[in-house]
Short mmCIF file of C-alpha atoms in Angstrom, two decimals:
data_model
loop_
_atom_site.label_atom_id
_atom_site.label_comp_id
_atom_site.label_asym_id
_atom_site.label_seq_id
_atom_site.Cartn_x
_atom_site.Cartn_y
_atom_site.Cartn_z
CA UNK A 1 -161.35 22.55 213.27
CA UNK A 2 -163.07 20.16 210.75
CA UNK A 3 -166.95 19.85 211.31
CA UNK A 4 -168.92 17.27 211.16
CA UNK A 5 -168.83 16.14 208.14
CA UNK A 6 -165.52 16.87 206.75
CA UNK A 7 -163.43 13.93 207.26
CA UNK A 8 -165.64 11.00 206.59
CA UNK A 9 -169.49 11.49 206.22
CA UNK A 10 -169.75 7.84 205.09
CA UNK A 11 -170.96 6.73 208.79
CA UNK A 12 -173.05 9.45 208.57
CA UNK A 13 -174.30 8.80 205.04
CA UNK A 14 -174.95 5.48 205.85
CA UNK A 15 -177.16 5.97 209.15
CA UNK A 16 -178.97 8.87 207.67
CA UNK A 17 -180.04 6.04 204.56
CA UNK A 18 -180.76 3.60 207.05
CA UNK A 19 -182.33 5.21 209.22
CA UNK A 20 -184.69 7.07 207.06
CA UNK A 21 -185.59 3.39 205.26
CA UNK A 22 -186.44 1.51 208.68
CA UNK A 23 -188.58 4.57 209.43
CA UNK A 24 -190.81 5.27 206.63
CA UNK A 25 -190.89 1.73 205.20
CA UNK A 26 -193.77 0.46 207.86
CA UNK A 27 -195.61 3.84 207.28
CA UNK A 28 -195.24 3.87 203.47
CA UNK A 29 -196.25 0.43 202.83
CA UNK A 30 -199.77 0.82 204.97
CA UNK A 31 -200.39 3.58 203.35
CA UNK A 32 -202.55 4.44 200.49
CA UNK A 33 -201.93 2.85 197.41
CA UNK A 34 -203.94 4.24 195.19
CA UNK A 35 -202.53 6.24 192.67
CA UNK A 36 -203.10 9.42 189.86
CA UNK A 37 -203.27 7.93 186.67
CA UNK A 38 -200.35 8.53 184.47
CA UNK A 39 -200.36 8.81 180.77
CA UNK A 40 -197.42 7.24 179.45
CA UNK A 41 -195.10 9.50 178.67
CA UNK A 42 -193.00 9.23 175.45
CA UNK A 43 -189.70 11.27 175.44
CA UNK A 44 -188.35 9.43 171.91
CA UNK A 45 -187.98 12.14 169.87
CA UNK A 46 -186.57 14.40 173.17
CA UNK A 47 -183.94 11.47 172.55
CA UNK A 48 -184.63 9.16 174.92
CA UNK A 49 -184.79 6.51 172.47
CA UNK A 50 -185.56 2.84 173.98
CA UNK A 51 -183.33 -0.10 173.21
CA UNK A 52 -184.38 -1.22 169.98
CA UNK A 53 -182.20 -4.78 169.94
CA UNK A 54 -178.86 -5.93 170.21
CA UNK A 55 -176.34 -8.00 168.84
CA UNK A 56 -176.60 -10.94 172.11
CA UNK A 57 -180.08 -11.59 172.18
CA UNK A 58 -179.85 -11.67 168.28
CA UNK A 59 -177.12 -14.41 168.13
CA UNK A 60 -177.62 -15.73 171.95
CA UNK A 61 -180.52 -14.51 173.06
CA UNK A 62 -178.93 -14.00 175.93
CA UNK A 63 -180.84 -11.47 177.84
CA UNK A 64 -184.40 -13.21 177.84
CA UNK A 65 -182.16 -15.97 179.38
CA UNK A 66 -181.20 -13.47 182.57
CA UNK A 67 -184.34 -11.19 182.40
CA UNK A 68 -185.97 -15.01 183.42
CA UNK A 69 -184.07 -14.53 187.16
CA UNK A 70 -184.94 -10.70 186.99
CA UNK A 71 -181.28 -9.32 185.86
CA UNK A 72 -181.42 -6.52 182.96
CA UNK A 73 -178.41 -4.78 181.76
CA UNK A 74 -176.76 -2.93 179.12
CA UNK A 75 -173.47 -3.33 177.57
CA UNK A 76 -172.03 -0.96 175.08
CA UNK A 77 -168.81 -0.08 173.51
CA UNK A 78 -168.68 3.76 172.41
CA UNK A 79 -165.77 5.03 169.95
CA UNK A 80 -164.57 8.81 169.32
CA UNK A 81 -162.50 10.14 166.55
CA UNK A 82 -161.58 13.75 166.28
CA UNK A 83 -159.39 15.33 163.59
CA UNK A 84 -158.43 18.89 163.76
CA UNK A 85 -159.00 20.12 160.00
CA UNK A 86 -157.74 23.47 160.76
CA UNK A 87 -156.93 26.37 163.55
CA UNK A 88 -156.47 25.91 167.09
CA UNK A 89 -153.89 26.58 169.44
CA UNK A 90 -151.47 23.47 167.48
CA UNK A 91 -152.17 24.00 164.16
CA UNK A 92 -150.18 20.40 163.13
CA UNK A 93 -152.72 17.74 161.87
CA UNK A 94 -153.82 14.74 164.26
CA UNK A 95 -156.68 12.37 164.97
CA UNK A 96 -156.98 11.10 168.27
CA UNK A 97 -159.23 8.04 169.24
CA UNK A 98 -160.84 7.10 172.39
CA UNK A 99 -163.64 4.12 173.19
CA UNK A 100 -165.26 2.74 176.28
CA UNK A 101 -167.19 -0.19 177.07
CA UNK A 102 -169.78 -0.04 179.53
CA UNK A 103 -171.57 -2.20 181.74
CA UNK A 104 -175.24 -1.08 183.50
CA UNK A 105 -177.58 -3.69 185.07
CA UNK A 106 -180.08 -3.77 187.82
CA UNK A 107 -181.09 -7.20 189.62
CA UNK A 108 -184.74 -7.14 190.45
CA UNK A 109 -183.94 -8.34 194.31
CA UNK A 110 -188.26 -8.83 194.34
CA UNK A 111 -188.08 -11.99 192.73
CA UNK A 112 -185.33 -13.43 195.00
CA UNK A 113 -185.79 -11.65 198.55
CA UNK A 114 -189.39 -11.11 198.12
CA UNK A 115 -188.66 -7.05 199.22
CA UNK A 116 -190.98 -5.73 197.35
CA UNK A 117 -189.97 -2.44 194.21
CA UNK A 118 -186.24 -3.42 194.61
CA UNK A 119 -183.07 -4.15 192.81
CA UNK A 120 -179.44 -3.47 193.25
CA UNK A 121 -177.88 -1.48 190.77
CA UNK A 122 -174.60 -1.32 188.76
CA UNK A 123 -171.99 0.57 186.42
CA UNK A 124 -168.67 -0.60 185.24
CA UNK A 125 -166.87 1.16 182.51
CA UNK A 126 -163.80 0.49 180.88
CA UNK A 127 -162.13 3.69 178.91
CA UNK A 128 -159.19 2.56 176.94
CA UNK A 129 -156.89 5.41 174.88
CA UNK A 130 -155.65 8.51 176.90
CA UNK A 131 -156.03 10.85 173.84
CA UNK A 132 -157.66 13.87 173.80
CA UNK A 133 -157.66 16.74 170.76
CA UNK A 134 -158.42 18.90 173.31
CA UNK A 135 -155.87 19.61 174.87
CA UNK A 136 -153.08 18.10 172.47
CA UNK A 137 -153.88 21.00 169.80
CA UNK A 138 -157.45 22.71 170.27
CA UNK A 139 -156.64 24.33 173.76
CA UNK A 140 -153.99 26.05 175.54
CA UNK A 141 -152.44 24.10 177.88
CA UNK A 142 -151.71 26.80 180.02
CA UNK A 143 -155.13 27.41 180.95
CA UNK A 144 -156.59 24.07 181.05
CA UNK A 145 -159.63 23.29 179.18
CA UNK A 146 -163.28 24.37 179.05
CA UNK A 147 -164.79 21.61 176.70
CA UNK A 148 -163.90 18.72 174.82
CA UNK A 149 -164.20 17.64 171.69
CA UNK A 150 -164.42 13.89 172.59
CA UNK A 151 -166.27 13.58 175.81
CA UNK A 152 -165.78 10.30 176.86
CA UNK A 153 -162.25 11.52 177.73
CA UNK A 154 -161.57 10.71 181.29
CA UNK A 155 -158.29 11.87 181.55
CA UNK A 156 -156.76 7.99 181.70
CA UNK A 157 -156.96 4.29 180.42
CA UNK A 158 -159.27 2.80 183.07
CA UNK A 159 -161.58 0.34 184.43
CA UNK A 160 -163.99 1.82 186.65
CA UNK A 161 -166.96 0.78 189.56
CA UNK A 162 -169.03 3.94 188.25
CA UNK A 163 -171.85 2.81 190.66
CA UNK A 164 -172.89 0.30 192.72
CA UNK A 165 -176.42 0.66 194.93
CA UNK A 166 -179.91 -0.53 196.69
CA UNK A 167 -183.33 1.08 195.27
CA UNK A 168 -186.42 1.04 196.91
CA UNK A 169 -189.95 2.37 195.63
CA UNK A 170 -192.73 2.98 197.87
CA UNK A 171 -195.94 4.25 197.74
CA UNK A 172 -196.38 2.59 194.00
CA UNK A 173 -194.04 4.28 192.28
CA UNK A 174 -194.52 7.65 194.12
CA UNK A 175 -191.18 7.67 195.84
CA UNK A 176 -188.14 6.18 195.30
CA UNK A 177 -185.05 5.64 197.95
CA UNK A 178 -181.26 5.00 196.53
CA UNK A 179 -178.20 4.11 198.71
CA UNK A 180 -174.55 3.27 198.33
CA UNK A 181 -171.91 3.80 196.02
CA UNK A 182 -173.72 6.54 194.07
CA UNK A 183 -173.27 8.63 190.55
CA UNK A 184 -175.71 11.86 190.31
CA UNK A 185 -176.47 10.64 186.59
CA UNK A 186 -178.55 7.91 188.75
CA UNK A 187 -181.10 10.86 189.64
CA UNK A 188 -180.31 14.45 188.91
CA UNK A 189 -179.72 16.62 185.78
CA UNK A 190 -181.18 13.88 183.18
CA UNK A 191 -183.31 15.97 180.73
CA UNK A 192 -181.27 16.22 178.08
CA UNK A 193 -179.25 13.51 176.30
CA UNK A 194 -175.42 13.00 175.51
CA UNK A 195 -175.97 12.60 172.24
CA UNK A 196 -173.63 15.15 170.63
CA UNK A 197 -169.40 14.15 170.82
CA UNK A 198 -168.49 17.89 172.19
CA UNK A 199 -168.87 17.78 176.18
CA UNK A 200 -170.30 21.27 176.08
CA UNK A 201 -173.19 19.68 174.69
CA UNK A 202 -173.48 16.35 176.03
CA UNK A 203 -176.21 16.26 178.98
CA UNK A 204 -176.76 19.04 181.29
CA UNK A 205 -174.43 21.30 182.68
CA UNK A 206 -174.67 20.23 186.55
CA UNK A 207 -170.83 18.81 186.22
CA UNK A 208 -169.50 22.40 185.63
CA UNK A 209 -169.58 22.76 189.69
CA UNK A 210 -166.17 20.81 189.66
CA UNK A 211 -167.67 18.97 193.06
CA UNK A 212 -169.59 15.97 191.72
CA UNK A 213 -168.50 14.03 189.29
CA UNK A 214 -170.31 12.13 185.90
CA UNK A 215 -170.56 8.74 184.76
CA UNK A 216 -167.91 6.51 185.59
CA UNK A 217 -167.02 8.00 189.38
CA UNK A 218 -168.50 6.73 192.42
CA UNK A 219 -169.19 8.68 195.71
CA UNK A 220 -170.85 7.26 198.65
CA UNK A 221 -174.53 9.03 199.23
CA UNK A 222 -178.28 8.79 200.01
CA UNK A 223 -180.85 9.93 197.57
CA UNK A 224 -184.81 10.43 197.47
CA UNK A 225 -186.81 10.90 194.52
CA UNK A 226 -190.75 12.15 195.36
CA UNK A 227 -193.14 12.52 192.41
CA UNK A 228 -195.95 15.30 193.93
CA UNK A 229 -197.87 14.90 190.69
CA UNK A 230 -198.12 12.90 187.33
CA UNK A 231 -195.72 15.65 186.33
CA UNK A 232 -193.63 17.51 188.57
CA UNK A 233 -190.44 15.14 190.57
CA UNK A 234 -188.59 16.48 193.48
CA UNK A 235 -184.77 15.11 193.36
CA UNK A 236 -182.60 15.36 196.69
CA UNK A 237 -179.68 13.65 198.72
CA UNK A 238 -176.90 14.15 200.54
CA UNK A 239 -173.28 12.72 198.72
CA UNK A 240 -170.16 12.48 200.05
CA UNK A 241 -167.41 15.63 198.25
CA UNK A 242 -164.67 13.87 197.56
CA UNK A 243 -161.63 15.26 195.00
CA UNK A 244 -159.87 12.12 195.22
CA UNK A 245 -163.09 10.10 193.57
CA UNK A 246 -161.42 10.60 189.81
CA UNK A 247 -158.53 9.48 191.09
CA UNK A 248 -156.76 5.97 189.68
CA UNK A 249 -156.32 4.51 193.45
CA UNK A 250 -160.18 5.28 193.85
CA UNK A 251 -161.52 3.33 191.01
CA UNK A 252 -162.78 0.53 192.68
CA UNK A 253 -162.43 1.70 196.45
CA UNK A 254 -165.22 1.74 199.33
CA UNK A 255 -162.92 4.34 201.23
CA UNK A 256 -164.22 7.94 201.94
CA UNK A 257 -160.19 8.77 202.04
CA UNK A 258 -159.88 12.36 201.03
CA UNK A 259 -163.50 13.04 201.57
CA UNK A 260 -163.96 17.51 201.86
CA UNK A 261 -167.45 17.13 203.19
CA UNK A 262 -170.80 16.74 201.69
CA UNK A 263 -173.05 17.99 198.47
CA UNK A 264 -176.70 18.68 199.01
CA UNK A 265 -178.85 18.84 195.77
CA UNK A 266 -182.03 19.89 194.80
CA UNK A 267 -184.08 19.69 191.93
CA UNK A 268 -187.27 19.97 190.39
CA UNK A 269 -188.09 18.33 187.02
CA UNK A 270 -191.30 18.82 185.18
CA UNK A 271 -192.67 16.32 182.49
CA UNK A 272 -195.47 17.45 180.85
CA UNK A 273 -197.32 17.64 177.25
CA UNK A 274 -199.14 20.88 178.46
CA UNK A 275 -197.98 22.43 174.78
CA UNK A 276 -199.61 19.62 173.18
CA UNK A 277 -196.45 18.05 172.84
CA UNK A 278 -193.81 15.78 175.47
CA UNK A 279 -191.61 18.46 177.35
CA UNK A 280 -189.35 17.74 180.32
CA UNK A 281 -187.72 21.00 182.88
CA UNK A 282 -185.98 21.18 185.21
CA UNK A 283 -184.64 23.47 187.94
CA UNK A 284 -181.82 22.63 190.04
CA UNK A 285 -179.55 23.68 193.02
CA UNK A 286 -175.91 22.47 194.25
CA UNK A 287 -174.72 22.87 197.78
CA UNK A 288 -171.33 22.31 199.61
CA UNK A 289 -169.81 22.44 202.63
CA UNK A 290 -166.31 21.33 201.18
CA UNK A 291 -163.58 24.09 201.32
CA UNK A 292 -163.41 25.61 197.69
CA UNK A 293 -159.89 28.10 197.27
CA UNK A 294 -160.15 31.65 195.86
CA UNK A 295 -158.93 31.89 192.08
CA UNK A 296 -157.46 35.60 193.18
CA UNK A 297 -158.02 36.42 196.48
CA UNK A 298 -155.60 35.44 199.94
CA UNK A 299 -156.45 35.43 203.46
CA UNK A 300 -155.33 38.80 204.04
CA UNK A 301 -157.37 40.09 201.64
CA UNK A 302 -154.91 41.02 198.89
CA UNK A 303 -153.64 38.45 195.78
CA UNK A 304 -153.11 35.02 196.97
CA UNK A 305 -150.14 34.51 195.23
CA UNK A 306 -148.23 36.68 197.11
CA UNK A 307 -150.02 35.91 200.74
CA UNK A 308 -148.11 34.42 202.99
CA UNK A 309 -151.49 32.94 204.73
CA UNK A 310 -152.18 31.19 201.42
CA UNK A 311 -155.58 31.50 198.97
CA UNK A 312 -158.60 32.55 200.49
CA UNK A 313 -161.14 29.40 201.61
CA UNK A 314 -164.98 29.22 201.41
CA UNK A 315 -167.35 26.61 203.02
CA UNK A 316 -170.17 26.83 201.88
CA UNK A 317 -170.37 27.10 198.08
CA UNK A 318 -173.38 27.37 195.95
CA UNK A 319 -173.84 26.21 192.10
CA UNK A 320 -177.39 26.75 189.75
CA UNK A 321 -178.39 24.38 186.84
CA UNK A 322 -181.85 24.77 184.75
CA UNK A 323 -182.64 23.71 181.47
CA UNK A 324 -185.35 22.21 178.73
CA UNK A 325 -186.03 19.64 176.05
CA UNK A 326 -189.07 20.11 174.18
CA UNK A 327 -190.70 18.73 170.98
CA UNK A 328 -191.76 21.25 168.72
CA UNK A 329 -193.26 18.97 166.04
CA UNK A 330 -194.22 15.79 165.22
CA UNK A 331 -194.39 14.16 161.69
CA UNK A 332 -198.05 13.24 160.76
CA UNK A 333 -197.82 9.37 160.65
CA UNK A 334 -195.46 8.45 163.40
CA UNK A 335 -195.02 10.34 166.62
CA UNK A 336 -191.67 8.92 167.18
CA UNK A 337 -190.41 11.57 164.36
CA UNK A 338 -190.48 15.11 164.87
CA UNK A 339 -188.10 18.18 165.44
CA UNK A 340 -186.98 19.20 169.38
CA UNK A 341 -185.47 21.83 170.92
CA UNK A 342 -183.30 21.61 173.92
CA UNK A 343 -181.57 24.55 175.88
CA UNK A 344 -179.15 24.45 179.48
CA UNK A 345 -177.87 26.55 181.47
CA UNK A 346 -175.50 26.69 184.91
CA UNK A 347 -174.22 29.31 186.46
CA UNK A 348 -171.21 29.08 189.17
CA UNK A 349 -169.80 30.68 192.03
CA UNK A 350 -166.63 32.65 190.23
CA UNK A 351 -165.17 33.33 193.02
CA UNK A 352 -163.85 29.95 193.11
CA UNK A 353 -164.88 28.27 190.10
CA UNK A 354 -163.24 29.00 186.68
CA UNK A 355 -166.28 29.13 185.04
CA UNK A 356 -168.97 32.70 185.32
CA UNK A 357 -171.19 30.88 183.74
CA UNK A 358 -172.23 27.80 180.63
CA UNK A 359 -175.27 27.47 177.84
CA UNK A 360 -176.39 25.46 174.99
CA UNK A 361 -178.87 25.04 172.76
CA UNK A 362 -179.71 22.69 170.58
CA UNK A 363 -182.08 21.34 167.58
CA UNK A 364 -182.33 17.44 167.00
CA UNK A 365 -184.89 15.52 164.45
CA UNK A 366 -185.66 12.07 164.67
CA UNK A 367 -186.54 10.85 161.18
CA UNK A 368 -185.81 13.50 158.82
CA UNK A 369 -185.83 11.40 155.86
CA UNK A 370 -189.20 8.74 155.42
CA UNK A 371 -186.55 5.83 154.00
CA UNK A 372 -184.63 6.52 157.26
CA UNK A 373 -187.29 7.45 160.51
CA UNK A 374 -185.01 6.13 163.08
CA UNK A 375 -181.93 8.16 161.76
CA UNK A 376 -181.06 11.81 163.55
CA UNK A 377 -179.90 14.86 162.50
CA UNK A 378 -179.08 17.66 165.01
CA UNK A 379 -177.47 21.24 165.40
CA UNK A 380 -176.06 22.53 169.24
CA UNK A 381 -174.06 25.40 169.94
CA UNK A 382 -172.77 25.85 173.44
CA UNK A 383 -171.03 29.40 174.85
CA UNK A 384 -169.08 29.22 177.99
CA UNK A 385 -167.91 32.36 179.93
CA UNK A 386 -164.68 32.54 182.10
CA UNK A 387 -164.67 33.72 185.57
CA UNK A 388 -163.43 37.19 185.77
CA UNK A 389 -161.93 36.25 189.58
CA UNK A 390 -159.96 33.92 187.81
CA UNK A 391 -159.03 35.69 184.93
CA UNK A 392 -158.01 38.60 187.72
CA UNK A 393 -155.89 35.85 189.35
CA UNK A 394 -153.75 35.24 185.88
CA UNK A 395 -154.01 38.53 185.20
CA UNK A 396 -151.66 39.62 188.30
CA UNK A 397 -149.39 36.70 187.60
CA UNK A 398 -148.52 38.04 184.78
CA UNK A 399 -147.49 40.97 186.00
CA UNK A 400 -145.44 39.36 188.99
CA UNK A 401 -143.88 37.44 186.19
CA UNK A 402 -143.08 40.81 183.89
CA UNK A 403 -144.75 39.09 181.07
CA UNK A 404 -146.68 40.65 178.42
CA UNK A 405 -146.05 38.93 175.26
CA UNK A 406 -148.63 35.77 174.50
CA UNK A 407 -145.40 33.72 173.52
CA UNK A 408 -143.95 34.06 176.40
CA UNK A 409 -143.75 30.82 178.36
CA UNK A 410 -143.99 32.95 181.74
CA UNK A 411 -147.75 34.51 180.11
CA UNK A 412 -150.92 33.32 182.18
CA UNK A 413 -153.76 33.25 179.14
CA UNK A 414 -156.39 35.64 180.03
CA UNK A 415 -159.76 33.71 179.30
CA UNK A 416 -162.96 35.09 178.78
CA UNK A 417 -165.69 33.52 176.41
CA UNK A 418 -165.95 30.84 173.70
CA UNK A 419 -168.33 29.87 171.14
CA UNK A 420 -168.26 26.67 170.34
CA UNK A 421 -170.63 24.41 167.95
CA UNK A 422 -171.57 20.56 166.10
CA UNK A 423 -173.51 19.10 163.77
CA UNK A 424 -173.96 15.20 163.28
CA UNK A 425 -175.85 12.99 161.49
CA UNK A 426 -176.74 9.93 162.93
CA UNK A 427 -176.98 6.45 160.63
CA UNK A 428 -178.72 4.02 162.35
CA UNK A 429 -177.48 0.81 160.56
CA UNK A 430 -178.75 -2.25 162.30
CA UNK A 431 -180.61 -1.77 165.91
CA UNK A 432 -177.27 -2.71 167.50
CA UNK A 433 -175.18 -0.02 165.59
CA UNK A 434 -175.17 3.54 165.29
CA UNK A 435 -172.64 5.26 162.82
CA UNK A 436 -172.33 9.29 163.56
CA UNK A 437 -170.37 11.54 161.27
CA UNK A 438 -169.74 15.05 162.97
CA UNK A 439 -168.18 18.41 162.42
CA UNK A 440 -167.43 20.86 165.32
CA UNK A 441 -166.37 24.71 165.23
CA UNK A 442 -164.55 25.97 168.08
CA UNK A 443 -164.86 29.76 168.35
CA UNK A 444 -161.35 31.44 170.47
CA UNK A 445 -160.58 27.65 172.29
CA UNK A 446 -160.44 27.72 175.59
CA UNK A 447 -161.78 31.36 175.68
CA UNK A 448 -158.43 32.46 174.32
CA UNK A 449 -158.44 35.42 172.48
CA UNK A 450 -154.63 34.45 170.65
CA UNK A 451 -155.78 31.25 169.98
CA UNK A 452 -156.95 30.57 166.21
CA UNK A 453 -160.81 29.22 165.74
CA UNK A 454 -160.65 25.86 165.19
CA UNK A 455 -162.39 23.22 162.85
CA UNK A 456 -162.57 19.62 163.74
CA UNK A 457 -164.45 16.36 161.86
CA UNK A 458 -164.81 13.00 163.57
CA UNK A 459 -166.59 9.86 163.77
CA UNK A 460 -168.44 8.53 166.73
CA UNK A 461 -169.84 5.08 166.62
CA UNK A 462 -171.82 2.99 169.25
CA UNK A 463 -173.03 -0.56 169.21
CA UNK A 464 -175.17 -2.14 171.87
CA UNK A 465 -174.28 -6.29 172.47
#
């Protein structure tokens, strides 16, 4: 019997948002508006680097022109080249190149409605090039893949609605309301940049729950952001858990068709400079309702693959993300240069997820050389371990299938852990255009024990118009 929620939580969604807004907007506006003082907080060298200029307003100026009627926005085009130089699981030489341009704005709705802290926000990206190294020779296909080395890989050549919603602030500043077409890169798991070309070690690792999705997918939802101090945030919502968001048909759709149920986050985030120096933390917790399938078990109890019943089913599925980014030191005559460390972690339900469990850690510097301070140079190595339910679940296939020999086409890969690693320099060449030359080592791809270690070199470049 589906519950509540598991057809189409959009009406639901919707009222909830509503509702909640008509109720706490008279009560938040009376109420008291003063405020703790808060020192501005500088996360540059974390890399959370501000817009420094770009090529429109340079030739056009063409964003004072729309900041005058309250309309900001960003658009960027973002190129990845990878090259396997040697190893992995096709050994035969080939570059493969993706790019995406991107569209993110936010209409100030203040200066035209007169509702006070408020704006409509927007994402539209375009993704052009279904290429991936990945899984053309660093991976087994078999198995699927674990990381990429080009992360703006979406799986297709696509233009997407990656978000369209109303914001509210009350309380100045204090707390902030979102609803609509939502993305969780709008509120959760944002401590750590995507910075590096390897997915592994782009962001956080809240996407490794397979149930919400990043960047460029939409998802209807509700979201509330309450800041209890100068330092510490509380992040939560309720999202509609929809499979079918990825999808091509869904790209600019409003339906909740193939909706599962819904995803309730929580998270805590922490900025502070109690170690003398800007850190930001975070603590965070995934919930679903939406039925997840067993990677081994059926409904009798035994293998699924052999139970007439079908794979076991779960409802209510839990998923754990935490993580840092932290300064560590800060060159003498310009704060905006220094060396920071940055470290993530998820772990996943394995009963249903491929993944046990996902970490990186990573060193970037802002301004290692004094004829280049806005240049960066930075180190991250990420190791990601397999679920042993679904490494149980290939395991039996195999035997089913009488196959024991790797090079057999009837052999389920058994995968278990991978090591994988980049290092990039970043040449900033005009404020509109970054140039970043990278090498990545991939450590048993895919988690593949048969599968040669891999080296890759490639080229990402971004440029902000």
């Amino acid at each position: 019997m589906p519950t509540l929620f598991s057809t189409n939580p959009r009406p639901f969604l919707l009222a909830l948002g509503l509702t909640l807004g008509v109720l706490l907007s008279p009560a938040i506006a009376q109420a008291d508006s003063g405020r703790d003082d808060i020192p501005a907080w500088n996360g540059t060298v974390l890399g959370f680097e501000p817009q420094a200029g770009d090529l429109l307003s340079r030739r056009l100026g063409l964003r004072q022109a729309l900041q005058a009627f309250g309309f900001e926005y960003q658009l960027a085009h973002i190129s990845q080249t990878a090259y396997n130089a040697k190893g992995g699981y096709n050994t035969d030489k080939k570059a493969e190149y993706i790019d995406q341009f991107s569209l993110t704005f936010t209409q100030n709705l203040e200066m035209l409605t007169g509702i006070p802290d408020a704006a409509i926000e927007g994402n539209i990206v375009n993704r052009n090039h279904d290429n991936n190294l990945t899984s053309t020779r660093l991976q087994d296909p078999r198995v699927g893949f674990n990381d990429l080395a080009q992360e703006s890989w979406g799986g297709q050549s696509i233009t997407r609605l990656g978000w369209l919603n109303f914001r509210r602030s009350f309380l100045d500043g204090k707390l902030q309301w979102r609803i609509g077409l939502m993305n969780k890169v709008q509120d959760f798991d944002q401590i750590i940049p995507c910075d590096f070309q390897m997915l592994s070690l782009c962001g956080g690792k809240s996407a490794d729950s397979g149930t919400w999705y990043n960047w460029n997918v939409h998802y209807w939802g509700s979201t509330v952001q309450y800041r209890l101090t100068p330092e510490l945030t509380l992040l939560t919502g309720l999202l509609e858990q929809n499979p079918q968001a990825p999808s091509r048909s869904h790209a600019w759709s409003v339906s909740t068709d193939g909706s599962r149920g819904i995803l309730l986050p929580l998270e805590a985030e922490w900025r502070t400079r109690r170690f003398g120096l800007p850190g930001i933390y975070s603590l965070g917790l995934l919930y679903t309702n939406a039925k997840q399938t067993d990677l081994y078990l059926g409904q009798s109890g035994g293998p699924g693959a052999v139970d007439p019943a079908g794979y076991r089913q779960y409802r209510n599925t839990w998923f754990l993300y935490t993580g840092f980014n932290q300064q560590l030191t800060r060159h003498a005559d310009n704060v905006n240069r220094g060396l920071s460390m940055s470290w993530s972690l998820s772990l996943a339900d394995q009963r249903s997820n491929k993944s046990r469990y996902s970490s990186s850690l990573a060193l970037r510097y802002r301004g290692p050389f004094d004829a280049r301070p806005n240049d960066w140079l930075a180190l991250g190595v990420a190791k990601m371990q397999g679920s042993a339910n679904f490494r149980r679940g290939q395991n039996f296939l195999n035997q089913q299938n009488e196959a024991e020999d790797y090079s057999d086409p009837r052999y389920a890969p058994l995968p278990e852990s991978s090591v994988n690693a980049e290092l990039y320099y970043r040449f900033k060449a005009t404020p509109w255009l970054e140039l970043q030359p990278l090498i990545q080592y991939w450590g048993r791809p895919g988690g593949i024990a048969q599968t040669s270690d891999a080296w890759v070199v490639g080229l990402k470049t971004a440029i902000n118009f």
